[in-house]
Amino acid sequence: AFPKGSILNRFGVTFEPDNNTSWESSPCLYGMVVESSWYNFSDEDMRGYEVLSNKYSRGVPMVLDFAFRDGSCPGADSSVRPGYRCVNGNSSCVNSTSAEGYFCKCLEHYDGNPYIPNGCQDINECELREQNPDLRDLYPCDGICKNRLGGYDCRCKPGMKGDAIKGTCTEKLPLAAKVTVGKH
Ligand SMILES: *[C@@H]1O[C@H](CO)[C@@H](O)[C@H](O)[C@H]1NC(C)=O
Ligand SMILES: *[C@@H]1O[C@H](CO)[C@@H](O)[C@H](O)[C@H]1NC(C)=O
């Protein structure tokens, strides 16, 4: 990892010839910036210059901790200065914690690119939890889910009451009453 607090504006990789190593004995030279937890060195990776590019044909992930370095988010009592970038709807400003600066992010329940006009779009939580069961804990709903701008509503199914988001919907009529109604 690059040291915390250091600001890196560009990077490059160069290889210097080493008189002690011949090209034949060590023909592979790789250089990449990659998320450190993601890559484990293996001898296999040295067996030919196409091993890595075949193994990771889609590329390797790297984490960019970027920020605008020409200021910070405006404070509650300061006016927005010219050139300030978090000006799109449905986005907000975050002060960088790794070094001086700030970046923008979409508001909660919005997703997308906060740097382009209308880049932050409402998340359809109901559709997402429908399509992806992994997201059901993130967007809980034990009832009828309905998307709205900046969130979603979740009601108990007809004939039930309670808090459908907390999953506490119960039958409106007590069991005994229902049984009686059923007899008539
Ligand atoms: C690297 O090794 C660690 C520990 O064995 C493992 O958890 C991780 O998934 C490995 N990463 C890759 C990209 O293989
Ligand atoms: C960001 O930092 C500035 C300067 O320290 C401060 O005035 C502002 O309140 C902070 N804004 C946020 C959103 O944290």
Coordinates of C-alpha atoms and ligand atoms in Angstrom, one line a residue:
A1 CA 0.0 0.0 0.0
F2 CA 1.1 3.5 -0.5
P3 CA 1.7 5.3 2.7
K4 CA -1.3 7.0 4.3
G5 CA -1.3 10.7 3.8
S6 CA 0.9 10.5 0.7
I7 CA -0.6 12.0 -2.4
L8 CA 0.2 10.2 -5.6
N9 CA -0.5 12.0 -8.8
R10 CA 0.9 9.4 -11.2
F11 CA 2.7 6.1 -11.1
G12 CA 4.8 4.1 -13.5
V13 CA 6.7 0.9 -13.5
T14 CA 10.2 0.5 -14.9
F15 CA 12.6 -2.5 -14.9
E16 CA 16.3 -2.0 -14.6
P17 CA 18.6 -4.6 -16.1
D18 CA 20.5 -6.5 -13.4
N19 CA 23.8 -7.9 -14.3
N20 CA 23.4 -10.8 -11.9
T21 CA 20.2 -12.1 -13.5
S22 CA 20.2 -13.3 -17.0
W23 CA 17.1 -13.0 -19.2
E24 CA 17.1 -16.8 -19.7
S25 CA 17.0 -17.7 -16.0
S26 CA 14.4 -15.1 -15.1
P27 CA 12.4 -14.1 -18.2
C28 CA 9.3 -12.8 -16.5
L29 CA 9.0 -9.2 -15.5
Y30 CA 5.6 -8.1 -14.2
G31 CA 4.6 -4.9 -12.7
M32 CA 1.2 -4.0 -11.4
V33 CA -0.5 -1.9 -8.8
V34 CA -3.1 -4.1 -7.3
E35 CA -5.2 -4.3 -4.2
S36 CA -2.8 -6.0 -1.8
S37 CA -5.3 -8.4 -0.2
W38 CA -6.2 -9.6 -3.6
Y39 CA -2.9 -10.9 -5.0
N40 CA -0.9 -13.7 -3.4
F41 CA 2.5 -14.4 -4.9
S42 CA 2.9 -17.8 -6.4
D43 CA 5.9 -19.4 -8.3
E44 CA 3.4 -20.4 -11.0
D45 CA 3.1 -16.8 -11.9
M46 CA 6.7 -16.7 -12.9
R47 CA 6.5 -19.5 -15.5
G48 CA 6.1 -17.6 -18.6
Y49 CA 5.2 -14.1 -19.5
E50 CA 1.6 -14.8 -20.3
V51 CA 0.7 -16.6 -17.1
L52 CA -0.6 -13.6 -15.2
S53 CA -2.4 -12.1 -18.1
N54 CA -4.1 -15.4 -18.8
K55 CA -5.0 -16.0 -15.2
Y56 CA -6.4 -12.5 -14.8
S57 CA -7.6 -11.8 -18.3
R58 CA -10.2 -9.3 -17.0
G59 CA -7.5 -7.3 -15.3
V60 CA -6.7 -6.8 -11.6
P61 CA -8.6 -4.7 -9.1
M62 CA -7.0 -1.7 -7.6
V63 CA -8.4 0.7 -5.1
L64 CA -8.3 4.4 -5.9
D65 CA -8.6 6.6 -2.8
F66 CA -9.0 9.8 -4.7
A67 CA -10.0 13.3 -3.7
F68 CA -10.0 16.8 -4.9
R69 CA -7.1 18.3 -3.1
D70 CA -8.0 22.0 -3.5
G71 CA -10.0 22.4 -0.4
S72 CA -12.5 20.6 1.9
C73 CA -16.2 20.4 2.2
P74 CA -17.8 23.7 3.1
G75 CA -18.5 24.1 6.8
A76 CA -22.0 24.8 8.0
D77 CA -21.4 28.5 8.2
S78 CA -19.1 29.0 5.1
S79 CA -20.4 29.8 1.7
V80 CA -19.6 27.5 -1.3
R81 CA -16.5 28.6 -3.1
P82 CA -16.1 28.7 -6.9
G83 CA -15.0 25.4 -8.4
Y84 CA -16.7 23.3 -5.6
R85 CA -17.8 20.1 -7.2
C86 CA -20.5 18.5 -5.1
V87 CA -23.2 20.6 -6.7
N88 CA -25.4 17.9 -8.2
G89 CA -28.8 17.0 -6.8
N90 CA -29.0 14.0 -4.5
S91 CA -25.3 14.1 -3.7
S92 CA -23.3 15.3 -0.7
C93 CA -19.7 16.2 0.2
V94 CA -17.3 14.0 2.2
N95 CA -14.0 15.2 3.6
S96 CA -11.2 12.8 2.7
T97 CA -9.7 11.0 5.7
S98 CA -6.5 9.7 4.1
A99 CA -5.2 13.2 3.2
E100 CA -6.4 16.7 2.7
G101 CA -9.3 17.0 0.3
Y102 CA -12.9 16.0 -0.4
F103 CA -15.0 14.0 -2.7
C104 CA -18.7 13.7 -3.5
K105 CA -21.0 10.8 -3.0
C106 CA -24.6 10.1 -3.8
L107 CA -27.1 10.5 -0.9
E108 CA -28.3 7.4 0.9
H109 CA -30.8 5.5 -1.3
Y110 CA -29.3 7.0 -4.4
D111 CA -26.6 5.5 -6.6
G112 CA -24.5 6.4 -9.6
N113 CA -22.0 9.1 -10.5
P114 CA -22.2 12.2 -8.3
Y115 CA -20.0 14.2 -10.7
I116 CA -22.3 14.4 -13.7
P117 CA -25.7 16.1 -13.9
N118 CA -28.5 13.8 -12.6
G119 CA -25.8 11.2 -12.0
C120 CA -27.3 10.1 -8.7
Q121 CA -30.4 8.0 -9.4
D122 CA -32.9 6.6 -6.9
I123 CA -32.2 3.0 -5.9
N124 CA -35.2 0.8 -6.5
E125 CA -34.8 -1.2 -3.3
C126 CA -37.9 -3.4 -3.9
E127 CA -36.6 -4.5 -7.3
L128 CA -33.1 -5.1 -6.0
R129 CA -34.3 -7.3 -3.1
E130 CA -36.5 -9.2 -5.5
Q131 CA -33.6 -9.9 -7.9
N132 CA -30.9 -10.5 -5.4
P133 CA -31.7 -12.4 -2.2
D134 CA -28.4 -11.2 -0.7
L135 CA -29.8 -7.7 -0.4
R136 CA -32.8 -8.7 1.6
D137 CA -31.1 -8.0 4.9
L138 CA -30.0 -4.6 3.7
Y139 CA -33.5 -3.7 2.5
P140 CA -35.8 -5.7 4.8
C141 CA -39.5 -6.0 4.0
D142 CA -41.9 -8.7 5.2
G143 CA -44.9 -7.5 3.3
I144 CA -45.6 -5.4 0.2
C145 CA -42.7 -3.4 -1.0
K146 CA -43.1 -0.2 -2.9
N147 CA -40.3 2.0 -4.1
R148 CA -40.3 5.8 -3.7
L149 CA -37.7 8.5 -4.2
G150 CA -35.1 8.4 -1.5
G151 CA -36.2 5.2 0.1
Y152 CA -39.0 2.6 -0.1
D153 CA -42.2 1.8 1.7
C154 CA -43.1 -1.6 3.1
R155 CA -46.7 -2.4 4.3
C156 CA -48.1 -5.5 5.9
K157 CA -50.1 -7.8 3.5
P158 CA -53.9 -7.2 3.5
G159 CA -55.5 -8.4 6.7
M160 CA -52.3 -8.0 8.7
K161 CA -50.9 -5.2 10.9
G162 CA -47.6 -4.4 12.4
D163 CA -44.3 -3.2 11.1
A164 CA -43.5 -4.9 7.9
I165 CA -39.9 -3.6 7.8
K166 CA -39.2 -5.1 11.3
G167 CA -41.1 -8.2 10.2
T168 CA -43.7 -8.0 12.9
C169 CA -46.9 -8.2 10.8
T170 CA -49.6 -10.3 12.5
E171 CA -53.2 -11.2 11.6
K172 CA -55.5 -8.3 12.3
L173 CA -58.3 -10.5 13.7
P174 CA -57.5 -12.7 16.7
L175 CA -57.7 -16.4 15.8
A176 CA -60.8 -17.0 18.0
A177 CA -62.7 -14.2 16.2
K178 CA -61.8 -15.6 12.8
V179 CA -63.0 -19.1 13.8
T180 CA -66.3 -17.7 14.9
V181 CA -66.7 -15.7 11.7
G182 CA -65.9 -18.8 9.8
K183 CA -68.8 -20.8 11.4
H184 CA -71.6 -18.5 10.1
Ligands
LIG1 C1 -4.8 -15.0 -0.8 O1 -4.6 -15.7 0.4 C2 -5.5 -15.5 1.4 C3 -5.1 -16.3 2.7 O2 -4.8 -17.6 2.3 C4 -7.0 -15.8 0.9 O3 -7.9 -15.5 1.9 C5 -7.2 -15.0 -0.3 O4 -8.5 -15.3 -0.8 C6 -6.2 -15.2 -1.4 N1 -6.4 -14.3 -2.5 C7 -6.5 -14.7 -3.7 C8 -6.7 -13.6 -4.8 O5 -6.3 -15.8 -4.1
LIG2 C1 -15.0 19.2 6.2 O1 -13.9 19.9 6.8 C2 -14.1 21.3 6.9 C3 -12.8 22.0 7.3 O2 -12.2 21.3 8.3 C4 -15.2 21.6 7.9 O3 -15.5 23.0 8.0 C5 -16.5 20.9 7.4 O4 -17.5 21.0 8.3 C6 -16.2 19.4 7.1 N1 -17.4 18.9 6.4 C7 -17.9 17.7 6.5 C8 -19.1 17.4 5.7 O5 -17.4 16.9 7.2

